[in-house]
Short mmCIF file of C-alpha atoms in Angstrom, two decimals:
data_model
loop_
_atom_site.label_atom_id
_atom_site.label_comp_id
_atom_site.label_asym_id
_atom_site.label_seq_id
_atom_site.Cartn_x
_atom_site.Cartn_y
_atom_site.Cartn_z
CA MET M 1 0.00 0.00 0.00
CA GLU M 2 1.28 3.47 -0.83
CA TYR M 3 0.31 6.79 0.70
CA ILE M 4 0.83 10.16 -0.94
CA LEU M 5 1.31 12.67 1.80
CA GLY M 6 0.63 16.38 1.48
CA ASN M 7 3.86 17.57 3.05
CA GLU M 8 6.94 16.22 4.74
CA ASN M 9 5.47 16.53 8.24
CA ASP M 10 2.43 14.34 7.53
CA LEU M 11 2.28 11.20 9.62
CA LEU M 12 0.74 7.88 8.80
CA PRO M 13 -2.08 6.88 11.14
CA PRO M 14 -1.11 4.37 13.82
CA HIS M 15 -1.93 0.71 13.35
CA GLN M 16 -3.96 -0.40 16.34
CA ALA M 17 -4.61 -4.01 17.32
CA GLU M 18 -7.23 -4.91 19.89
CA ILE M 19 -6.90 -7.88 22.24
CA GLY M 20 -9.60 -10.42 21.45
CA ARG M 21 -10.44 -8.94 18.07
CA ASP M 22 -7.09 -8.70 16.28
CA VAL M 23 -4.66 -10.55 18.56
CA VAL M 24 -4.98 -13.00 21.43
CA SER M 25 -2.67 -11.18 23.87
CA PHE M 26 -0.42 -8.15 24.32
CA ALA M 27 2.58 -10.40 23.66
CA ALA M 28 1.08 -11.71 20.39
CA GLY M 29 0.31 -8.13 19.39
CA LEU M 30 3.90 -7.11 20.10
CA ARG M 31 5.29 -9.96 18.02
CA SER M 32 2.94 -8.98 15.18
CA ALA M 33 3.92 -5.31 15.48
CA VAL M 34 7.63 -6.11 15.22
CA ARG M 35 6.99 -7.81 11.87
CA ARG M 36 5.48 -4.55 10.54
CA ASN M 37 8.75 -2.79 11.52
CA PRO M 38 7.24 0.37 13.09
CA GLU M 39 9.37 3.13 14.56
CA ILE M 40 7.37 3.13 17.81
CA ILE M 41 5.40 0.34 19.47
CA GLY M 42 2.87 1.24 22.17
CA VAL M 43 1.77 -1.47 24.60
CA GLY M 44 -1.27 -0.71 26.73
CA GLU M 45 0.13 -2.38 29.84
CA ILE M 46 2.84 -4.84 30.75
CA ARG M 47 1.37 -7.12 33.39
CA ASP M 48 2.74 -10.59 32.67
CA ASN M 49 5.97 -12.36 31.79
CA GLU M 50 5.01 -13.01 28.18
CA THR M 51 4.31 -9.34 27.45
CA ALA M 52 7.42 -8.17 29.33
CA ASP M 53 9.56 -10.61 27.36
CA ALA M 54 7.99 -9.53 24.05
CA ALA M 55 8.64 -5.85 24.90
CA VAL M 56 12.31 -6.60 25.66
CA GLN M 57 12.61 -8.53 22.40
CA ALA M 58 11.06 -5.58 20.52
CA GLY M 59 13.65 -3.30 22.12
CA ASN M 60 16.44 -5.72 21.25
CA THR M 61 15.45 -5.50 17.59
CA GLY M 62 15.75 -1.71 17.64
CA HIS M 63 12.11 -0.76 18.15
CA TYR M 64 11.19 2.09 20.49
CA CYS M 65 8.62 0.55 22.83
CA LEU M 66 6.37 2.54 25.18
CA SER M 67 4.15 0.91 27.78
CA THR M 68 2.35 1.40 31.05
CA MET M 69 2.38 -0.31 34.43
CA HIS M 70 0.24 0.64 37.41
CA THR M 71 2.88 1.61 39.97
CA LYS M 72 3.54 4.42 42.42
CA SER M 73 7.21 5.19 41.70
CA PRO M 74 9.85 4.62 39.05
CA GLY M 75 11.72 2.27 41.39
CA GLU M 76 8.58 0.22 41.96
CA THR M 77 8.05 0.10 38.19
CA LEU M 78 11.49 -1.38 37.59
CA ALA M 79 11.18 -3.84 40.49
CA ARG M 80 7.75 -5.00 39.31
CA LEU M 81 8.92 -5.36 35.71
CA LEU M 82 11.90 -7.49 36.75
CA GLY M 83 9.65 -9.48 39.09
CA LEU M 84 7.58 -10.61 36.10
CA PHE M 85 10.47 -12.74 34.88
CA PRO M 86 11.01 -16.22 36.35
CA PRO M 87 13.92 -16.34 38.83
CA VAL M 88 15.94 -18.61 36.55
CA ILE M 89 16.21 -15.88 33.86
CA ARG M 90 15.72 -12.76 36.00
CA ASP M 91 19.43 -11.86 36.10
CA SER M 92 19.86 -11.94 32.34
CA MET M 93 16.57 -10.12 31.74
CA ALA M 94 17.52 -7.45 34.30
CA TRP M 95 20.64 -6.64 32.30
CA ALA M 96 18.66 -6.63 29.05
CA VAL M 97 16.08 -4.26 30.56
CA LEU M 98 18.80 -1.99 31.96
CA SER M 99 20.48 -1.73 28.57
CA LEU M 100 17.18 -0.80 26.86
CA LEU M 101 15.42 1.50 29.34
CA GLN M 102 15.62 5.21 28.62
CA PHE M 103 13.26 6.62 31.23
CA ILE M 104 10.54 5.68 33.69
CA LEU M 105 7.73 8.12 34.38
CA VAL M 106 4.93 7.84 36.95
CA GLN M 107 1.95 10.19 36.73
CA VAL M 108 -1.12 10.91 38.82
CA LEU M 109 -3.97 13.33 38.20
CA VAL M 110 -4.64 15.54 41.20
CA ARG M 111 -7.89 17.44 41.78
CA THR M 112 -7.11 21.10 42.16
CA ASN M 113 -9.00 23.73 44.14
CA ASP M 114 -10.11 25.46 40.93
CA GLY M 115 -12.15 22.37 39.97
CA GLY M 116 -9.66 21.05 37.44
CA ARG M 117 -7.05 18.35 37.49
CA LYS M 118 -3.31 18.63 37.19
CA ALA M 119 -0.86 15.94 36.08
CA VAL M 120 1.89 15.45 38.65
CA ARG M 121 4.85 13.35 37.56
CA GLU M 122 8.00 11.82 38.93
CA TYR M 123 10.53 10.29 36.62
CA ILE M 124 14.06 9.05 36.20
CA VAL M 125 16.16 9.28 33.05
CA ILE M 126 18.21 6.13 32.60
CA ASN M 127 21.45 7.64 31.30
CA ASP M 128 24.91 6.08 31.09
CA GLU M 129 25.93 7.35 34.53
CA LEU M 130 22.89 5.77 36.20
CA ARG M 131 23.37 2.55 34.20
CA ASP M 132 26.97 2.38 35.46
CA ASN M 133 25.85 2.95 39.06
CA LEU M 134 23.11 0.32 38.85
CA SER M 135 25.39 -2.21 37.17
CA GLY M 136 27.59 -2.15 40.28
CA MET M 137 24.81 -3.43 42.56
CA PRO M 138 22.44 -6.41 42.65
CA HIS M 139 19.36 -5.83 40.48
CA ALA M 140 17.15 -6.38 43.53
CA GLU M 141 18.46 -3.00 44.81
CA TRP M 142 17.92 -1.03 41.59
CA GLY M 143 14.39 0.10 42.42
CA HIS M 144 15.36 1.33 45.90
CA HIS M 145 18.36 3.18 44.47
CA ILE M 146 16.25 4.92 41.82
CA ASP M 147 13.61 5.95 44.37
CA ALA M 148 16.35 7.22 46.72
CA ILE M 149 17.69 9.50 43.97
CA ILE M 150 14.23 10.94 43.33
CA ARG M 151 13.60 11.35 47.08
CA GLN M 152 16.96 13.09 47.60
CA GLU M 153 16.21 15.50 44.74
CA LYS M 154 12.73 16.15 46.21
CA ARG M 155 11.07 15.20 42.92
CA ARG M 156 8.64 12.63 44.29
CA ILE M 157 4.95 13.02 43.54
CA ARG M 158 4.29 13.56 47.23
CA ASP M 159 6.92 16.37 47.39
CA GLN M 160 5.21 18.16 44.50
CA ILE M 161 1.74 17.71 45.98
CA LEU M 162 2.98 19.03 49.33
CA GLU M 163 4.16 22.16 47.51
CA MET M 164 0.77 22.42 45.80
CA TYR M 165 -0.92 22.09 49.21
CA ILE M 166 1.29 24.82 50.70
CA ARG M 167 0.38 27.09 47.75
CA ASN M 168 -3.31 26.26 48.36
CA GLU M 169 -3.67 24.62 44.94
CA VAL M 170 -5.07 21.40 46.46
CA ASP M 171 -7.10 20.87 49.60
CA ARG M 172 -6.20 18.65 52.54
CA ARG M 173 -8.60 15.89 51.47
CA GLU M 174 -6.82 15.55 48.12
CA ALA M 175 -3.33 15.92 49.59
CA ILE M 176 -3.76 13.07 52.10
CA LEU M 177 -4.42 10.68 49.23
CA PHE M 178 -0.69 11.01 48.49
CA ILE M 179 0.90 12.29 51.71
CA PRO M 180 0.57 10.91 55.26
CA PRO M 181 -1.61 13.37 57.26
CA GLY M 182 1.16 13.90 59.83
CA GLU M 183 3.38 15.44 57.16
CA LEU M 184 0.84 18.11 56.21
CA ARG M 185 1.02 21.50 57.85
CA SER M 186 -2.42 22.70 58.87
#
């Protein structure tokens, strides 16, 4: 199939596959997507070993793969991802994941006092320096190390929401969903 595009910035529409209709699982969808050789592969959620393995394989073949996991911090995301792999291959998969990861971002939507919602994010960029630091420790410690960096830099979601609370952008009821009540100033 050929497309004639109007100008150089035109993009082709994404190819979307639905579980149950087009593919039997996220992993099967990932394997199918790799065969189409896209620049970017989006996975709705990685929640099992088969999907995690397929995402790593997509990355190993040079595909940029984006996905979601329901976690509360970047460190928890990495720990949960590695925990999806059976213990017998976890070490090798941890190194594969570390070599492929570029960033981990966690986001929540917070109700603001003006009636809206605001996205609050914490993230870690997996650069060469961090890769080197992590490679010098057991992979079971990687998540704690990442969360410690974010905590030290005061970039956690709870740190940002505390600042929003102090600026009266969110009320106490919303803030205590993310911050222990004892840490809030009245």
